[in-house]
Short mmCIF file of C-alpha atoms and ligand atoms in Angstrom, two decimals:
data_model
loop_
_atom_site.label_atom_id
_atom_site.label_comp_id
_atom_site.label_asym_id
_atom_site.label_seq_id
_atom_site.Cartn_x
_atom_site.Cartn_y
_atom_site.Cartn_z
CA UNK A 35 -177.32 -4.46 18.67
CA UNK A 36 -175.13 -3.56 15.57
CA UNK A 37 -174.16 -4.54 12.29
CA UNK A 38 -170.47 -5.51 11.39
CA UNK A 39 -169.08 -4.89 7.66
CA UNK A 40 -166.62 -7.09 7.14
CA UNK A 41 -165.11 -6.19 3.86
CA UNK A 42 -160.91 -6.11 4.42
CA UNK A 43 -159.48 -4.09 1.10
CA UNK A 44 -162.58 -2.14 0.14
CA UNK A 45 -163.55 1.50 0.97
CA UNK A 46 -167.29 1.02 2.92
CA UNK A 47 -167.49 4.33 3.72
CA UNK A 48 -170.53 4.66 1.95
CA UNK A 49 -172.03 1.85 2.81
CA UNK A 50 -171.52 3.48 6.14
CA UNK A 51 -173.06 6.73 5.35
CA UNK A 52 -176.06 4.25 3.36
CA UNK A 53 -177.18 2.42 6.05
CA UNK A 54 -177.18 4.96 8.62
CA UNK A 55 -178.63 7.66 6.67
CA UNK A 56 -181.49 4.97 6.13
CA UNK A 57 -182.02 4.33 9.74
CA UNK A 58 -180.05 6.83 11.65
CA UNK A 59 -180.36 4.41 15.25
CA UNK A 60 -178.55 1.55 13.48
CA UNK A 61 -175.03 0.55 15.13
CA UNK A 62 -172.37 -0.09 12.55
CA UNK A 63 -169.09 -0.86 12.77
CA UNK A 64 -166.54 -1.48 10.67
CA UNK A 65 -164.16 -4.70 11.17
CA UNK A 66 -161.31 -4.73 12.19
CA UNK A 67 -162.73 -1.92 14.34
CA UNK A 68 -164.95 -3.44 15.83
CA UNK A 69 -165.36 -2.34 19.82
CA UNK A 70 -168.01 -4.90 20.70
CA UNK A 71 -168.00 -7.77 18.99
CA UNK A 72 -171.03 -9.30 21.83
CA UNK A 73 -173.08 -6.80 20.18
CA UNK A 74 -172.58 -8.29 16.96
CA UNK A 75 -176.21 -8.93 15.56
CA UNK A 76 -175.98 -9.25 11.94
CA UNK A 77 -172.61 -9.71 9.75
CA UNK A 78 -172.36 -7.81 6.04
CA UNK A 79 -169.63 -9.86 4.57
CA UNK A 80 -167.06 -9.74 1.05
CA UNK A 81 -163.85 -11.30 0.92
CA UNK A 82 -164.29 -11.83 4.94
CA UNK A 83 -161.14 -13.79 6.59
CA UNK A 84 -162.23 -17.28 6.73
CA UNK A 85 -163.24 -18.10 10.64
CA UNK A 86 -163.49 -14.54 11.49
CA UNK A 87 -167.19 -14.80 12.29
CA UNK A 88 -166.46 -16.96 15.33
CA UNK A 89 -165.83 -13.92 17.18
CA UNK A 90 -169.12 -12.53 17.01
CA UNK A 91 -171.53 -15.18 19.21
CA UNK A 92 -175.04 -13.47 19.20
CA UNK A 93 -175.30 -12.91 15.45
CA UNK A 94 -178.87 -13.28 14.06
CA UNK A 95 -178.13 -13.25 9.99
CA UNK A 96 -175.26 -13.79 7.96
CA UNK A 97 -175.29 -11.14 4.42
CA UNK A 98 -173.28 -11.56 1.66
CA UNK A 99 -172.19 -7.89 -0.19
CA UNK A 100 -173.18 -9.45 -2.98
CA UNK A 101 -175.20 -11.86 -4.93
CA UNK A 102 -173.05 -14.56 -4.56
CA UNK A 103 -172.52 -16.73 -1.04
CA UNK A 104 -169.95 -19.45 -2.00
CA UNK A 105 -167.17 -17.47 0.17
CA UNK A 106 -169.92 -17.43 3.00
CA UNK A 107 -170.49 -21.17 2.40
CA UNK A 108 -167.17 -22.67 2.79
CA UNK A 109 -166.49 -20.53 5.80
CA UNK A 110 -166.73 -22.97 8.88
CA UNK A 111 -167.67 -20.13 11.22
CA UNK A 112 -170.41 -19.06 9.18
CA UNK A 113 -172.79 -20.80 12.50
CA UNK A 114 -174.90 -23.25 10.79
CA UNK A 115 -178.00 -22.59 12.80
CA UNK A 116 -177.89 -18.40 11.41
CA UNK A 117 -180.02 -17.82 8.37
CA UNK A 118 -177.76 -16.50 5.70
CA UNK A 119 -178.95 -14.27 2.71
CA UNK A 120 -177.81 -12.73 -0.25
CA UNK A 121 -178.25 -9.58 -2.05
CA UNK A 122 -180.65 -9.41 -5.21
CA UNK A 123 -180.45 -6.08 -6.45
CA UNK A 124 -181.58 -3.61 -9.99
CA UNK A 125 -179.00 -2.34 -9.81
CA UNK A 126 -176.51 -5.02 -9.60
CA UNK A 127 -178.79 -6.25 -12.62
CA UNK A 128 -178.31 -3.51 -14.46
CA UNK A 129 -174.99 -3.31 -14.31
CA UNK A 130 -174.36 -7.34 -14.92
CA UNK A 131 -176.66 -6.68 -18.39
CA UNK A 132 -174.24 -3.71 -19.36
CA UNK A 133 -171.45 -6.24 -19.16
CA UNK A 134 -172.50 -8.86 -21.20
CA UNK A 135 -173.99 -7.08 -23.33
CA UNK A 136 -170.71 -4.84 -23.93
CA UNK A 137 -168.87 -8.79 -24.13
CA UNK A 138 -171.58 -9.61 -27.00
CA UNK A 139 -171.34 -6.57 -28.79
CA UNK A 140 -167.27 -6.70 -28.85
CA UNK A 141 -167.71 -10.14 -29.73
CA UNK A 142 -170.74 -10.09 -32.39
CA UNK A 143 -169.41 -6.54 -33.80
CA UNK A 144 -165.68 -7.88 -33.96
CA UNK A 145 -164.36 -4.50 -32.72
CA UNK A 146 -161.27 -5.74 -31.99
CA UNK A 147 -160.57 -6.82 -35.62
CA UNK A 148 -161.45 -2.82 -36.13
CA UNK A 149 -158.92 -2.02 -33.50
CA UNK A 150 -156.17 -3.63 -35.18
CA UNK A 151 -157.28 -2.67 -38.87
CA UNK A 152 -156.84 1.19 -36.92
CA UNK A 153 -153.49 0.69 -36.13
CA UNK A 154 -152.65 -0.42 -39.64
CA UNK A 155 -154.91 2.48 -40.89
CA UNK A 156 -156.60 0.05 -43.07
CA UNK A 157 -160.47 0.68 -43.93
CA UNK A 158 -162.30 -2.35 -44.49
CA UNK A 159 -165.84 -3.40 -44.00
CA UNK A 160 -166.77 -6.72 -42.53
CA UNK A 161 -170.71 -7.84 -42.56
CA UNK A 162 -172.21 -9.96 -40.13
CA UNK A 163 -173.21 -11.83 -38.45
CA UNK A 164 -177.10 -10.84 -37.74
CA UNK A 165 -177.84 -10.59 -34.12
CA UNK A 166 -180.85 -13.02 -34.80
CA UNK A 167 -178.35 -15.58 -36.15
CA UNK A 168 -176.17 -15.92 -33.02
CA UNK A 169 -177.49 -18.06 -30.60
CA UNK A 170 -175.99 -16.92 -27.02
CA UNK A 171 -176.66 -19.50 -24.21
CA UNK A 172 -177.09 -17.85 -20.37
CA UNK A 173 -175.65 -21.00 -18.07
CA UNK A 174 -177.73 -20.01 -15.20
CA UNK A 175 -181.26 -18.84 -15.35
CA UNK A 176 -182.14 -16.85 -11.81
CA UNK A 177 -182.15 -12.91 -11.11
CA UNK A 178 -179.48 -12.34 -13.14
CA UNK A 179 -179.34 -14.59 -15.96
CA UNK A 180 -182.88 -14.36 -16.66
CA UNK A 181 -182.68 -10.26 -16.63
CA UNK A 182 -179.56 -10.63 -18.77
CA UNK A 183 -181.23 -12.87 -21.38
CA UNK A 184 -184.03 -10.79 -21.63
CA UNK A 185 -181.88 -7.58 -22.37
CA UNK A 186 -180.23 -9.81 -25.22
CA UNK A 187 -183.26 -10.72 -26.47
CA UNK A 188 -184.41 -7.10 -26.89
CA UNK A 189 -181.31 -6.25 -29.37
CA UNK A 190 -182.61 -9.42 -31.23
CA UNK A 191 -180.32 -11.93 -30.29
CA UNK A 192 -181.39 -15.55 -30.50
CA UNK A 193 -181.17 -16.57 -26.57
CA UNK A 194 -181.42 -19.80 -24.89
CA UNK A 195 -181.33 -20.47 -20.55
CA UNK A 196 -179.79 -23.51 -18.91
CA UNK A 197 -181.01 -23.84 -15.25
CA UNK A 198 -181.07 -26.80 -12.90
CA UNK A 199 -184.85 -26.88 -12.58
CA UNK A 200 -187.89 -26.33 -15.15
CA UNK A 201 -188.98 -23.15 -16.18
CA UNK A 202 -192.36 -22.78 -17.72
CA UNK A 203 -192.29 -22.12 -21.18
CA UNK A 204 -191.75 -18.58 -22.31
CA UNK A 205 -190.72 -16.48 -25.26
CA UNK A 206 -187.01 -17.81 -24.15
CA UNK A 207 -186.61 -21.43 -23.93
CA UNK A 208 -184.57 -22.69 -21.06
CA UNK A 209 -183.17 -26.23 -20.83
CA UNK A 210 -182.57 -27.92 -17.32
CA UNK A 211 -180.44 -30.25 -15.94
CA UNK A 212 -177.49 -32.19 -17.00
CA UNK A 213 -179.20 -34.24 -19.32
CA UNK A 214 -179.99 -31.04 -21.61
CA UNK A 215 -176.72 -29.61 -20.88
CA UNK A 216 -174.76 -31.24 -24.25
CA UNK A 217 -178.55 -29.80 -26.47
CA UNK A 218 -178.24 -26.23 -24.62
CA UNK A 219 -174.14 -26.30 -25.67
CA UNK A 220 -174.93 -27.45 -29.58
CA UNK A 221 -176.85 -24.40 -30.32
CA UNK A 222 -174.70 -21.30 -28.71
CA UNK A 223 -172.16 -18.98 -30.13
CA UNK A 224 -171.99 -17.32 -27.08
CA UNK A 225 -171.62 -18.72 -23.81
CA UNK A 226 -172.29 -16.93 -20.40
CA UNK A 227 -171.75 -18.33 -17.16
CA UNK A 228 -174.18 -17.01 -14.79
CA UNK A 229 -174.15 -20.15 -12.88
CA UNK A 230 -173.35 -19.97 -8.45
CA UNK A 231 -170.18 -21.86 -7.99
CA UNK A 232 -171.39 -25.18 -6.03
CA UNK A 233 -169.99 -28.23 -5.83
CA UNK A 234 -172.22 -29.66 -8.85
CA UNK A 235 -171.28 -26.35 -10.98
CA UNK A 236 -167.25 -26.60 -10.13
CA UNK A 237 -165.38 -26.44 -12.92
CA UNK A 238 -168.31 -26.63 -15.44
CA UNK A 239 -166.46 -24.94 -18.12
CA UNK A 240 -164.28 -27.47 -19.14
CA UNK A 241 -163.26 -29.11 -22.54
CA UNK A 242 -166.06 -31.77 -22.41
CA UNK A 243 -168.15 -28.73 -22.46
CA UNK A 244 -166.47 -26.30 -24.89
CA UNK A 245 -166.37 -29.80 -26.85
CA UNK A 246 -169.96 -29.78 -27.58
CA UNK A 247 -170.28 -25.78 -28.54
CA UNK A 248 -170.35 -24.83 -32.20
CA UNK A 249 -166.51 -25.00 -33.23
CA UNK A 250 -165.41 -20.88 -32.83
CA UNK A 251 -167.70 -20.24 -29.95
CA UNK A 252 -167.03 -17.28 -27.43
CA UNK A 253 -166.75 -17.61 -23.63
CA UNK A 254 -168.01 -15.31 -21.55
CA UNK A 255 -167.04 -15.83 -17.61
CA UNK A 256 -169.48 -13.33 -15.34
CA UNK A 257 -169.53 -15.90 -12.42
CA UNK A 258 -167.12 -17.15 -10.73
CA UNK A 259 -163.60 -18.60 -11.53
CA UNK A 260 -164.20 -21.95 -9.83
CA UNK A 261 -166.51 -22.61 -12.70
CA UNK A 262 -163.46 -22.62 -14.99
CA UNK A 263 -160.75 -24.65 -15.73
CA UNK A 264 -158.25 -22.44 -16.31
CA UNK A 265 -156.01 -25.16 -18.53
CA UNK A 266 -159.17 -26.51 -20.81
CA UNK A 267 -159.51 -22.82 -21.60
CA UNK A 268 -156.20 -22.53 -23.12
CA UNK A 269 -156.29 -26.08 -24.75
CA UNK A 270 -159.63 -24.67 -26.33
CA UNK A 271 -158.39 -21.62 -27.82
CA UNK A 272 -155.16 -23.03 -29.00
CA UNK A 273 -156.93 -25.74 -31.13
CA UNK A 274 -159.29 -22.58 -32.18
CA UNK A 275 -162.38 -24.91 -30.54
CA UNK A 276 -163.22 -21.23 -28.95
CA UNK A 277 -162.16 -18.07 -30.58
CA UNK A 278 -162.51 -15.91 -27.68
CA UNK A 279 -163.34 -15.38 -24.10
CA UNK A 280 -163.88 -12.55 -21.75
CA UNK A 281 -163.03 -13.17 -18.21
CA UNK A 282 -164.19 -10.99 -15.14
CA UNK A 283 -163.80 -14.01 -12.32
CA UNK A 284 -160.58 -15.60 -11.63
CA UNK A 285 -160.00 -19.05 -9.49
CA UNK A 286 -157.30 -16.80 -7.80
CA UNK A 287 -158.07 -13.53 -7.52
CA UNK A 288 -156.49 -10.94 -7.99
CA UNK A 289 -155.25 -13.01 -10.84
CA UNK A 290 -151.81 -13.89 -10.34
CA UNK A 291 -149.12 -11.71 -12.52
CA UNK A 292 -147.57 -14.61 -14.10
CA UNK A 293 -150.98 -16.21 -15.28
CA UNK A 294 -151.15 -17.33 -18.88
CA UNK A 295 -154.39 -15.33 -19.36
CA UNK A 296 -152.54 -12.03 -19.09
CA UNK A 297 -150.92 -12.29 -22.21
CA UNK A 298 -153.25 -14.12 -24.53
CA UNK A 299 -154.64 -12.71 -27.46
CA UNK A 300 -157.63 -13.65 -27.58
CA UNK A 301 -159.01 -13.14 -23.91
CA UNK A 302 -159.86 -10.19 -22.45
CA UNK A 303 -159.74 -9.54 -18.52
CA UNK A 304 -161.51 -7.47 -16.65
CA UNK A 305 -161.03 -7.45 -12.48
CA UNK A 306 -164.05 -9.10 -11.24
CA UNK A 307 -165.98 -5.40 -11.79
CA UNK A 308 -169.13 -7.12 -13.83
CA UNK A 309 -171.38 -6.22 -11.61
CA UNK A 310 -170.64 -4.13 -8.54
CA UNK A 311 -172.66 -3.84 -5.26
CA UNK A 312 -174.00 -0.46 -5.51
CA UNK A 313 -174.54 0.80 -1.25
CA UNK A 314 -177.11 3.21 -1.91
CA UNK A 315 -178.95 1.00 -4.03
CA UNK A 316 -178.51 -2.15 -1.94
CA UNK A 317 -178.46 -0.96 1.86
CA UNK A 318 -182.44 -0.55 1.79
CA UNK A 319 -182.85 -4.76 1.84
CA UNK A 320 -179.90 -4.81 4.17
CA UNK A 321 -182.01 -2.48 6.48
CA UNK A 322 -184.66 -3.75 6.20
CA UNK A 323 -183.42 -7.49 6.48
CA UNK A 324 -181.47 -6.67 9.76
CA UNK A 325 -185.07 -5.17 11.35
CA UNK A 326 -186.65 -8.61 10.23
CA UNK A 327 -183.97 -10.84 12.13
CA UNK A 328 -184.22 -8.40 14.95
CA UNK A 329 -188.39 -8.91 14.87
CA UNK A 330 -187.27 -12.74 14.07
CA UNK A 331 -189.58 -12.30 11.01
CA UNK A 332 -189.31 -13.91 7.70
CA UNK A 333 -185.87 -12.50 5.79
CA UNK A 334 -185.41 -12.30 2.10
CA UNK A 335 -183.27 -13.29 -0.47
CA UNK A 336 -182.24 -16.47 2.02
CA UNK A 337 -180.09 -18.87 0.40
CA UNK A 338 -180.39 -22.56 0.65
CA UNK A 339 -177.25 -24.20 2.39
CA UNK A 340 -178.08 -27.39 1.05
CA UNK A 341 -178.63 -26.53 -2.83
CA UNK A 342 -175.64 -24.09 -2.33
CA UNK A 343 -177.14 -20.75 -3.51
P1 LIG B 582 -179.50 -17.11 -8.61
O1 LIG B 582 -180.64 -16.16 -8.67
O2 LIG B 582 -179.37 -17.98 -7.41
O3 LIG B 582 -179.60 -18.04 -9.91
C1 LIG B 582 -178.82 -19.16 -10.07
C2 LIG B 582 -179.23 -19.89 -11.35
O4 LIG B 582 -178.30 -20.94 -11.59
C3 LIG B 582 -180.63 -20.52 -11.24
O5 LIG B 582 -181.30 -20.41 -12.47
C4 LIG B 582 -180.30 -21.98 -10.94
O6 LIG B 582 -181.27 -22.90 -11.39
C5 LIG B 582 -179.04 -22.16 -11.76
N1 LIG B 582 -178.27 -23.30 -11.28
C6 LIG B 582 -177.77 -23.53 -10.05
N2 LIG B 582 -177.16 -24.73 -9.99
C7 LIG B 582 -177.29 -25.28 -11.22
C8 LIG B 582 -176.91 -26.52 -11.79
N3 LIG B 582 -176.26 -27.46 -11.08
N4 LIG B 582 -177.22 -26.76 -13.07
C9 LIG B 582 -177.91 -25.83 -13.81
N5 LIG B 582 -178.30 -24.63 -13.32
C10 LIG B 582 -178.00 -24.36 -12.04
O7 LIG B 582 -178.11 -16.34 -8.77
P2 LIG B 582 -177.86 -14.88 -9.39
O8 LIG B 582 -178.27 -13.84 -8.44
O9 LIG B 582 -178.43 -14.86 -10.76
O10 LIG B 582 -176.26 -14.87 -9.44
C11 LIG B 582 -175.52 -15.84 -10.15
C12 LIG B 582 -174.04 -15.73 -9.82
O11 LIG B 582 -173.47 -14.59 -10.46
C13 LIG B 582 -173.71 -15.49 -8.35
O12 LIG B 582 -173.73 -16.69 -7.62
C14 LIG B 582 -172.32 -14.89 -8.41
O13 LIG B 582 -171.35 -15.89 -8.28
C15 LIG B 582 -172.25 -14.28 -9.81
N6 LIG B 582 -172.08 -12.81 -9.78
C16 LIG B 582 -170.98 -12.25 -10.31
C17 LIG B 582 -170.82 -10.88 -10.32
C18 LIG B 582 -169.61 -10.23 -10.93
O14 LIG B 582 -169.43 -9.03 -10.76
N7 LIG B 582 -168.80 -10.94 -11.67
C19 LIG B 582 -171.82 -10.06 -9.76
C20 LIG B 582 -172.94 -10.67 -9.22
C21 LIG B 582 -173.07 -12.05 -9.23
P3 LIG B 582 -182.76 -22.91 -10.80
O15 LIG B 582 -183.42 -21.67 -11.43
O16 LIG B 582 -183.35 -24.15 -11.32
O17 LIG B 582 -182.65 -22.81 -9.31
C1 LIG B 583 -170.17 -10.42 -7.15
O1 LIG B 583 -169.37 -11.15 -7.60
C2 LIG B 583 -171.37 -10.82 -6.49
O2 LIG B 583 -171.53 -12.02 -6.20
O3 LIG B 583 -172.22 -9.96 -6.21
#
């Protein structure tokens, strides 16, 4: 019995040192070293080569590195009949609210305008806005969105959800479904995508959307670059429909050196480092949801193939 990371391009070493520190009998290996793949019980995947997991034919559970599974989804060896799960994390919370909240700040605070005025030595004082009078929308109301709204909401922001299905009603309203999609846009300054890339959230950010935010609105992009349509973006800053964005997901990733995002003004990239998996936060639910599949107990955090997250 062992567990496989599968993570080409990244140092695990301490996701090594994590897991087996937690439960000194565990087995891991690391792919491509991996001696016997027959003993292959459960998979820890990021960035895996697609139709790698065909080589391992007595695996119990499927684990994305992260909170995200839409690499793990459109992998045809990922067996059909193996429960797959995800990782839900503080950590990886924590980190995601430092993000946006260091994209809203920039953005409400206008520190690049203060960046510029530097290099001109120029001293001038802009006011405003109020935090209460920008309305940012969170596309995407689960673990993270909903810890990330809350964290705005604390520095006083006016914050809105948008989730697929009803939430009861709370100190933050959230809108669901399609139908409340154009109402949730009409009211936000500040969008962030929060949203798992499935086939009914592919390419979401597009000019029909940016079309019904408040002309000037900012884009912020935490999810995943399948939501975005790279061209709308640029169509909607050109015509000043969006004044900003900051990007940390790309469609193609690493993004491509001749992309037109490099060089724009007005966005801001960052190499999908939002919100990293932290091992010696994280390994304790990988632990203890490889001892569940090996009892062939209950696991957690297991994501729904058919809804897509
Ligand atoms: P989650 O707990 O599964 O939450 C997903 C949310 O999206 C839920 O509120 C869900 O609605 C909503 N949703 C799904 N489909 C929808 C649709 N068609 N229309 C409206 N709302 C929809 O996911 P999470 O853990 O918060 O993670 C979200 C995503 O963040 C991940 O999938 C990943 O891609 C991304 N991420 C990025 C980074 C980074 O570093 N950039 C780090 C971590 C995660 P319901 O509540 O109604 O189900
Ligand atoms: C990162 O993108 C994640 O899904 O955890």
């Amino acid at each position: 019995m062992s567990i496989a990371i599968i993570c080409p391009n990244r140092d695990v070493s301490d996701w090594v040192v994590g897991l087996q520190r937690l439960d000194p009998a565990l087995q891991v290996e690391v792919w491509p070293d991996i001696r016997h793949p027959e003993q292959v019980e459960f998979a820890l995947c990021w960035n895996h080569p697609s139709g790698v997991l065909r080589r391992f034919p007595n695996l119990r559970c499927v684990s994305s590195l992260g909170a995200g599974v839409a690499h793990l989804l459109e992998d045809p060896s990922c067996p059909p009949g193996v429960p797959l799960v995800r990782l839900v994390d503080d950590a990886l919370k924590q980190s995601m609210a430092e993000y946006v909240m260091h994209g809203v700040l920039d953005c409400s605070r206008g520190f690049a305008r203060y960046r510029h005025q530097q290099m001109r030595a120029e001293w001038t004082v802009h006011q405003g806005p109020w935090n209460a009078e920008l309305n940012i929308g969170v596309m995407g109301y689960g673990e993270l969105g909903r810890y990330v709204a809350k964290k705005l909401a604390d520095f006083g922001f006016t914050v809105a959800g948008w989730s697929r299905t009803p939430k009861p009603a709370d100190t933050i309203p959230v809108l669901s479904g399609h139908d409340r999609l154009g109402d949730f846009l009409a009211k936000t300054n500040i969008l962030v995508c929060l949203l798992p890339l499935t086939p009914a959230t592919q390419g979401i950010l597009n000019v029909k959307t940016f079309g019904h935010l408040p002309r000037g609105a900012f884009l912020i992009n935490v999810a995943r670059g399948g939501h975005l349509v790279d061209d709308d973006l640029l169509e909607a800053l050109d015509t000043n429909q969006l004044s900003g964005a900051l990007l940390d997901v790309f469609s193609e990733e690493p993004l491509p050196g001749n992309h037109p995002f490099w060089s724009h003004s007005r966005i801001t990239i960052t190499p999908h480092i939002a919100s990293l998996t932290n091992p010696f936060s994280a390994v304790r639910q990988v632990v203890e949801n490889y001892h569940r599949a090996m009892a062939g107990q209950q696991l957690r955090n297991v994501v729904d193939r058919d809804r897509g997250y």
